[in-house]
Short mmCIF file of C-alpha atoms in Angstrom, two decimals:
data_model
loop_
_atom_site.label_atom_id
_atom_site.label_comp_id
_atom_site.label_asym_id
_atom_site.label_seq_id
_atom_site.Cartn_x
_atom_site.Cartn_y
_atom_site.Cartn_z
CA UNK A 214 -4.76 -9.72 5.03
CA UNK A 215 -8.17 -8.66 3.71
CA UNK A 216 -9.16 -5.00 3.95
CA UNK A 217 -11.23 -4.26 7.05
CA UNK A 218 -14.84 -3.32 6.69
CA UNK A 219 -15.44 0.40 6.48
CA UNK A 220 -17.88 1.76 9.08
CA UNK A 221 -21.07 2.55 7.24
CA UNK A 222 -21.58 6.28 6.94
CA UNK A 223 -22.73 8.63 4.24
CA UNK A 224 -20.18 10.83 2.43
CA UNK A 225 -19.75 14.05 4.35
CA UNK A 226 -20.60 12.43 7.69
CA UNK A 227 -19.85 14.98 10.44
CA UNK A 228 -19.71 12.49 13.33
CA UNK A 229 -21.93 14.70 15.51
CA UNK A 230 -23.89 11.65 16.60
CA UNK A 231 -20.68 9.94 17.70
CA UNK A 232 -18.80 12.64 19.57
CA UNK A 233 -21.62 13.87 21.76
CA UNK A 234 -20.42 11.93 24.77
CA UNK A 235 -17.53 9.82 25.98
CA UNK A 236 -19.70 6.70 25.94
CA UNK A 237 -20.87 7.13 22.34
CA UNK A 238 -17.33 7.86 21.16
CA UNK A 239 -16.06 4.80 23.02
CA UNK A 240 -18.75 2.61 21.44
CA UNK A 241 -17.79 3.83 17.98
CA UNK A 242 -14.03 3.40 18.41
CA UNK A 243 -14.34 -0.02 20.01
CA UNK A 244 -16.78 -1.01 17.30
CA UNK A 245 -14.15 -0.55 14.60
CA UNK A 246 -12.94 -3.84 13.05
CA UNK A 247 -10.17 -5.40 15.10
CA UNK A 248 -6.66 -5.58 13.66
CA UNK A 249 -5.20 -9.01 12.94
CA UNK A 250 -1.69 -8.30 14.23
CA UNK A 251 -0.15 -11.43 12.70
CA UNK A 252 -1.82 -10.65 9.38
CA UNK A 253 -0.72 -7.01 9.46
CA UNK A 254 2.87 -7.98 10.19
CA UNK A 255 2.83 -10.60 7.43
CA UNK A 256 1.40 -8.23 4.84
CA UNK A 257 3.88 -5.50 5.79
CA UNK A 258 6.73 -7.98 5.43
CA UNK A 259 5.41 -9.20 2.07
CA UNK A 260 5.10 -5.65 0.72
CA UNK A 261 8.63 -4.97 1.91
CA UNK A 262 9.98 -7.62 -0.46
CA UNK A 263 8.72 -5.85 -3.62
CA UNK A 264 11.50 -4.83 -5.99
CA UNK A 265 11.29 -1.89 -8.38
CA UNK A 266 13.19 -1.29 -11.60
CA UNK A 267 15.74 1.41 -12.34
CA UNK A 268 13.42 4.05 -13.79
CA UNK A 269 10.86 3.53 -11.04
CA UNK A 270 13.61 3.65 -8.42
CA UNK A 271 14.85 7.00 -9.70
CA UNK A 272 11.30 8.35 -9.50
CA UNK A 273 10.88 6.89 -6.00
CA UNK A 274 14.10 8.50 -4.74
CA UNK A 275 13.06 11.94 -5.98
CA UNK A 276 9.55 11.47 -4.58
CA UNK A 277 10.94 10.44 -1.19
CA UNK A 278 13.17 13.54 -1.11
CA UNK A 279 10.11 15.70 -1.82
CA UNK A 280 8.32 13.99 1.08
CA UNK A 281 10.98 14.53 3.75
CA UNK A 282 10.24 16.78 6.72
CA UNK A 283 13.88 17.55 7.51
CA UNK A 284 13.88 17.61 11.28
CA UNK A 285 15.96 18.79 14.21
CA UNK A 286 14.39 18.65 17.67
CA UNK A 287 17.26 18.88 20.11
CA UNK A 288 17.88 21.05 23.14
CA UNK A 289 21.15 22.16 21.56
CA UNK A 290 19.51 23.55 18.40
CA UNK A 291 20.72 27.05 17.53
CA UNK A 292 19.58 29.67 15.00
CA UNK A 293 22.64 28.87 12.91
CA UNK A 294 21.89 25.15 12.86
CA UNK A 295 18.26 25.52 11.80
CA UNK A 296 19.14 28.13 9.18
CA UNK A 297 21.66 25.72 7.65
CA UNK A 298 19.02 22.98 7.72
CA UNK A 299 16.56 25.28 5.93
CA UNK A 300 19.13 26.04 3.24
CA UNK A 301 19.70 22.32 2.77
CA UNK A 302 15.98 21.66 2.50
CA UNK A 303 15.75 24.09 -0.41
CA UNK A 304 18.85 22.76 -2.18
CA UNK A 305 19.58 19.27 -0.81
CA UNK A 306 22.38 18.74 -3.36
CA UNK A 307 23.88 22.11 -4.32
CA UNK A 308 25.96 20.43 -7.04
CA UNK A 309 22.83 19.16 -8.82
CA UNK A 310 20.09 21.69 -9.65
CA UNK A 311 17.77 18.86 -10.76
CA UNK A 312 17.55 17.53 -7.20
CA UNK A 313 14.11 18.40 -5.78
CA UNK A 314 13.65 20.25 -2.47
CA UNK A 315 12.42 18.63 0.74
CA UNK A 316 8.82 19.10 1.85
CA UNK A 317 9.40 20.97 5.10
CA UNK A 318 11.77 21.81 7.92
CA UNK A 319 10.50 20.76 11.35
CA UNK A 320 11.78 22.58 14.45
CA UNK A 321 10.75 23.76 17.91
CA UNK A 322 8.47 26.83 18.07
CA UNK A 323 11.22 29.24 19.11
CA UNK A 324 13.19 28.36 15.96
CA UNK A 325 10.31 28.94 13.52
CA UNK A 326 11.10 32.59 12.74
CA UNK A 327 14.72 31.76 11.88
CA UNK A 328 13.66 28.98 9.50
CA UNK A 329 10.93 31.13 7.94
CA UNK A 330 13.42 33.90 7.21
CA UNK A 331 15.58 31.52 5.19
CA UNK A 332 12.80 29.65 3.38
CA UNK A 333 10.80 32.72 2.39
CA UNK A 334 8.49 31.89 -0.51
CA UNK A 335 10.58 28.90 -1.66
CA UNK A 336 7.63 26.53 -1.27
CA UNK A 337 9.37 24.50 1.45
CA UNK A 338 7.08 24.52 4.48
CA UNK A 339 7.95 25.44 8.05
CA UNK A 340 6.68 22.77 10.46
CA UNK A 341 6.76 23.17 14.21
CA UNK A 342 6.13 20.71 17.00
CA UNK A 343 3.84 22.02 19.72
CA UNK A 344 1.55 21.09 22.64
CA UNK A 345 4.38 20.34 25.09
CA UNK A 346 6.20 18.04 22.67
CA UNK A 347 7.21 15.24 23.13
CA UNK A 348 5.38 14.27 26.35
CA UNK A 349 2.21 16.31 25.95
CA UNK A 350 2.18 16.73 29.72
CA UNK A 351 0.89 20.27 30.11
CA UNK A 352 -2.36 22.11 30.74
CA UNK A 353 -4.51 22.77 27.67
CA UNK A 354 -4.04 26.54 27.82
CA UNK A 355 -0.26 26.02 27.74
CA UNK A 356 -0.58 23.71 24.74
CA UNK A 357 -2.76 26.19 22.89
CA UNK A 358 -0.37 29.05 23.65
CA UNK A 359 2.50 26.90 22.36
CA UNK A 360 0.56 26.35 19.14
CA UNK A 361 -0.45 29.99 18.68
CA UNK A 362 3.13 31.16 19.20
CA UNK A 363 4.40 28.83 16.49
CA UNK A 364 1.69 29.87 14.03
CA UNK A 365 2.26 33.57 14.76
CA UNK A 366 5.98 33.08 14.08
CA UNK A 367 5.14 31.73 10.61
CA UNK A 368 4.66 27.98 10.95
CA UNK A 369 2.80 26.45 8.01
CA UNK A 370 2.27 23.14 9.81
CA UNK A 371 1.85 22.15 13.45
CA UNK A 372 2.81 18.70 14.74
CA UNK A 373 0.90 18.14 17.99
CA UNK A 374 1.10 15.20 20.39
CA UNK A 375 -1.99 13.58 21.87
CA UNK A 376 -2.35 12.95 25.59
CA UNK A 377 -1.49 9.25 25.61
CA UNK A 378 -2.42 8.93 29.26
CA UNK A 379 -5.93 10.15 28.52
CA UNK A 380 -6.23 7.93 25.45
CA UNK A 381 -5.03 4.79 27.23
CA UNK A 382 -7.40 5.54 30.12
CA UNK A 383 -10.30 5.59 27.69
CA UNK A 384 -10.91 9.35 27.99
CA UNK A 385 -11.43 9.60 24.24
CA UNK A 386 -13.65 12.68 24.32
CA UNK A 387 -10.93 14.62 26.15
CA UNK A 388 -8.42 13.71 23.45
CA UNK A 389 -10.93 14.55 20.71
CA UNK A 390 -11.75 17.95 22.17
CA UNK A 391 -8.07 18.76 22.63
CA UNK A 392 -7.35 18.04 18.95
CA UNK A 393 -10.31 20.23 17.95
CA UNK A 394 -9.02 23.05 20.16
CA UNK A 395 -5.48 22.81 18.77
CA UNK A 396 -6.79 22.89 15.21
CA UNK A 397 -8.69 26.08 16.06
CA UNK A 398 -5.45 27.52 17.50
CA UNK A 399 -3.77 26.80 14.16
CA UNK A 400 -5.60 29.78 12.64
CA UNK A 401 -3.54 32.96 12.77
CA UNK A 402 -4.90 36.43 13.40
CA UNK A 403 -4.71 37.18 9.67
CA UNK A 404 -6.83 34.12 8.86
CA UNK A 405 -3.92 31.94 7.69
CA UNK A 406 -4.41 28.34 8.83
CA UNK A 407 -1.54 25.99 9.57
CA UNK A 408 -2.12 22.33 8.74
CA UNK A 409 -2.34 20.06 11.78
CA UNK A 410 -0.45 16.78 12.10
CA UNK A 411 -1.56 14.64 15.06
CA UNK A 412 1.19 12.50 16.64
CA UNK A 413 0.12 9.31 18.40
CA UNK A 414 3.45 8.05 19.76
CA UNK A 415 2.53 4.57 18.57
CA UNK A 416 5.32 2.99 20.61
CA UNK A 417 3.25 3.83 23.70
CA UNK A 418 -0.17 2.80 22.36
CA UNK A 419 0.53 -0.91 23.00
CA UNK A 420 -1.70 -2.47 20.32
CA UNK A 421 -2.54 -2.06 16.64
CA UNK A 422 -6.20 -1.83 17.64
CA UNK A 423 -5.29 1.32 19.58
CA UNK A 424 -3.45 2.66 16.53
CA UNK A 425 -6.61 2.23 14.45
CA UNK A 426 -8.75 3.89 17.14
CA UNK A 427 -6.33 6.81 17.50
CA UNK A 428 -6.30 7.24 13.72
CA UNK A 429 -10.09 7.52 13.51
CA UNK A 430 -10.24 9.76 16.57
CA UNK A 431 -7.72 12.21 15.10
CA UNK A 432 -9.37 12.24 11.68
CA UNK A 433 -12.84 12.79 13.15
CA UNK A 434 -11.43 15.72 15.17
CA UNK A 435 -10.14 17.41 12.01
CA UNK A 436 -6.46 16.47 11.83
CA UNK A 437 -4.97 17.06 8.38
CA UNK A 438 -2.32 14.35 8.94
CA UNK A 439 -1.89 11.44 11.31
CA UNK A 440 1.69 10.81 12.43
CA UNK A 441 3.26 7.80 14.11
CA UNK A 442 5.83 9.15 16.51
CA UNK A 443 7.86 11.93 18.06
CA UNK A 444 11.12 10.13 17.32
CA UNK A 445 11.89 10.24 21.06
CA UNK A 446 10.32 6.86 21.96
CA UNK A 447 11.16 3.41 20.61
CA UNK A 448 9.73 1.69 18.71
CA UNK A 449 8.90 4.64 16.49
CA UNK A 450 7.64 4.23 12.92
CA UNK A 451 7.21 0.63 11.79
CA UNK A 452 5.73 -0.84 8.62
CA UNK A 453 2.85 -2.67 10.41
CA UNK A 454 1.82 0.47 12.30
CA UNK A 455 1.95 2.54 9.12
CA UNK A 456 -0.06 -0.15 7.32
CA UNK A 457 -2.88 0.21 9.87
CA UNK A 458 -2.80 4.01 9.56
CA UNK A 459 -2.92 3.82 5.76
CA UNK A 460 -5.91 1.49 5.97
CA UNK A 461 -7.55 3.99 8.28
CA UNK A 462 -7.14 6.98 5.95
CA UNK A 463 -8.34 4.88 3.02
CA UNK A 464 -11.44 3.76 4.93
CA UNK A 465 -12.06 7.28 6.23
CA UNK A 466 -12.15 8.63 2.68
CA UNK A 467 -14.54 5.87 1.66
CA UNK A 468 -16.81 6.79 4.55
CA UNK A 469 -16.61 10.59 4.37
CA UNK A 470 -15.06 11.64 1.06
CA UNK A 471 -12.22 13.38 2.96
CA UNK A 472 -8.51 12.66 2.47
CA UNK A 473 -6.12 12.74 5.42
CA UNK A 474 -2.33 12.45 5.17
CA UNK A 475 0.03 10.00 6.91
CA UNK A 476 3.49 10.69 8.33
CA UNK A 477 5.72 7.91 9.68
CA UNK A 478 8.50 9.44 11.76
CA UNK A 479 11.47 8.12 13.67
CA UNK A 480 13.90 5.39 12.67
CA UNK A 481 13.54 5.63 8.87
CA UNK A 482 17.14 6.09 7.80
CA UNK A 483 17.74 4.32 4.47
CA UNK A 484 16.50 4.71 0.91
CA UNK A 485 15.60 1.03 0.93
CA UNK A 486 13.28 1.55 3.89
CA UNK A 487 11.73 4.68 2.36
CA UNK A 488 10.91 2.81 -0.84
CA UNK A 489 9.23 0.05 1.20
CA UNK A 490 6.95 2.70 2.67
CA UNK A 491 6.15 4.13 -0.77
CA UNK A 492 5.23 0.66 -2.07
CA UNK A 493 2.95 0.24 0.93
CA UNK A 494 1.30 3.62 0.34
CA UNK A 495 0.53 2.69 -3.26
CA UNK A 496 -0.73 -0.80 -2.44
CA UNK A 497 -2.77 0.02 0.68
CA UNK A 498 -4.06 3.58 0.39
CA UNK A 499 -3.61 4.15 -3.33
CA UNK A 500 -1.70 6.36 -5.74
CA UNK A 501 -3.51 9.51 -4.58
CA UNK A 502 -1.37 9.42 -1.43
CA UNK A 503 1.90 9.33 -3.39
CA UNK A 504 2.27 13.07 -3.03
CA UNK A 505 3.96 15.27 -0.40
CA UNK A 506 0.57 16.82 0.35
CA UNK A 507 -0.60 13.42 1.64
CA UNK A 508 2.48 11.48 2.74
CA UNK A 509 5.62 12.61 4.58
CA UNK A 510 8.68 11.13 6.21
CA UNK A 511 9.75 12.62 9.52
CA UNK A 512 13.51 12.19 9.44
CA UNK A 513 16.84 13.75 10.30
CA UNK A 514 19.22 11.31 8.57
CA UNK A 515 17.15 9.80 5.73
CA UNK A 516 17.80 12.66 3.30
CA UNK A 517 21.54 12.02 3.10
CA UNK A 518 21.05 8.37 2.16
CA UNK A 519 18.51 9.35 -0.49
CA UNK A 520 21.04 11.82 -1.90
CA UNK A 521 23.80 9.20 -1.94
CA UNK A 522 21.61 6.70 -3.76
CA UNK A 523 20.46 9.37 -6.20
CA UNK A 524 24.05 10.37 -6.98
CA UNK A 525 24.96 6.74 -7.60
CA UNK A 526 22.09 6.37 -10.08
CA UNK A 527 22.85 9.57 -11.97
CA UNK A 528 26.66 9.33 -12.06
CA UNK A 529 27.35 5.62 -11.64
CA UNK A 530 29.61 6.44 -8.70
CA UNK A 531 28.82 6.05 -5.02
CA UNK A 532 29.41 9.19 -2.94
CA UNK A 533 29.96 8.59 0.75
CA UNK A 534 28.33 10.60 3.55
CA UNK A 535 31.24 13.04 3.63
CA UNK A 536 29.95 14.56 0.40
CA UNK A 537 26.81 15.83 2.16
CA UNK A 538 26.31 17.96 5.26
CA UNK A 539 25.68 16.32 8.61
CA UNK A 540 22.38 17.43 10.16
#
């Protein structure tokens, strides 16, 4: 599938002429190149067949571990559970000091302080969902308070959900302004700013055209990352959806000079699948995105499979799931 045309705009474009009204924003988003769904699915499938050699596979496994946002978002989460998860994120394989740490631990806002206490200055980030996750059905002041509470508790990253009802109704300016407001709420009283990941819930957006529009909308509003899913709705992350999002961040950098990260989340459970995503990142967006600062996996079970595959490569023996903690 050929790369879509990039909207013509000078580097550093601030979009002020686009976001002045709902009608102008709608014209811009609906003027983006349409997505060839058959072509996107075919290219994603073709990229998924790429094989990599042993040395490259070892590098890919370690890179994928470094990209994992180790996640627990359950009503039964306890301080003890999230503390154990934080310890695992820092030392995924306690028997092997060469194993890299995960990128972040993602929890609900009321668990942030417990995670922060364990992680300290380890370099592993504390991520928190906010804005009435996962539905996003709350008043804006409630969403902003949710965000501020998480940042005040020590969150380094905020994963917000867009109002899908507003987006699907064509109220794009409302969604844009909400993202802008949440990003402003990501700044703590001491001036520390948490990075903002914008979750689309792509399983509810219905079309790949909508995925492209949501991607541009979130990037124009100042999101640091665009993220597929909450993990609570199926389908969650898929290769075709992630392909469209990677094209969007690539085109956005060409148009503005600004890089934005991508985070597929939900349903990525195996090392084989993770490597497919890394191949796609390299082929579609480029090698600059092969870094935890620009690409993440939202996952609760992926890390264990990465650890099992890593152990097999380093020792020649396959260790079953019982050798690693259940999260």
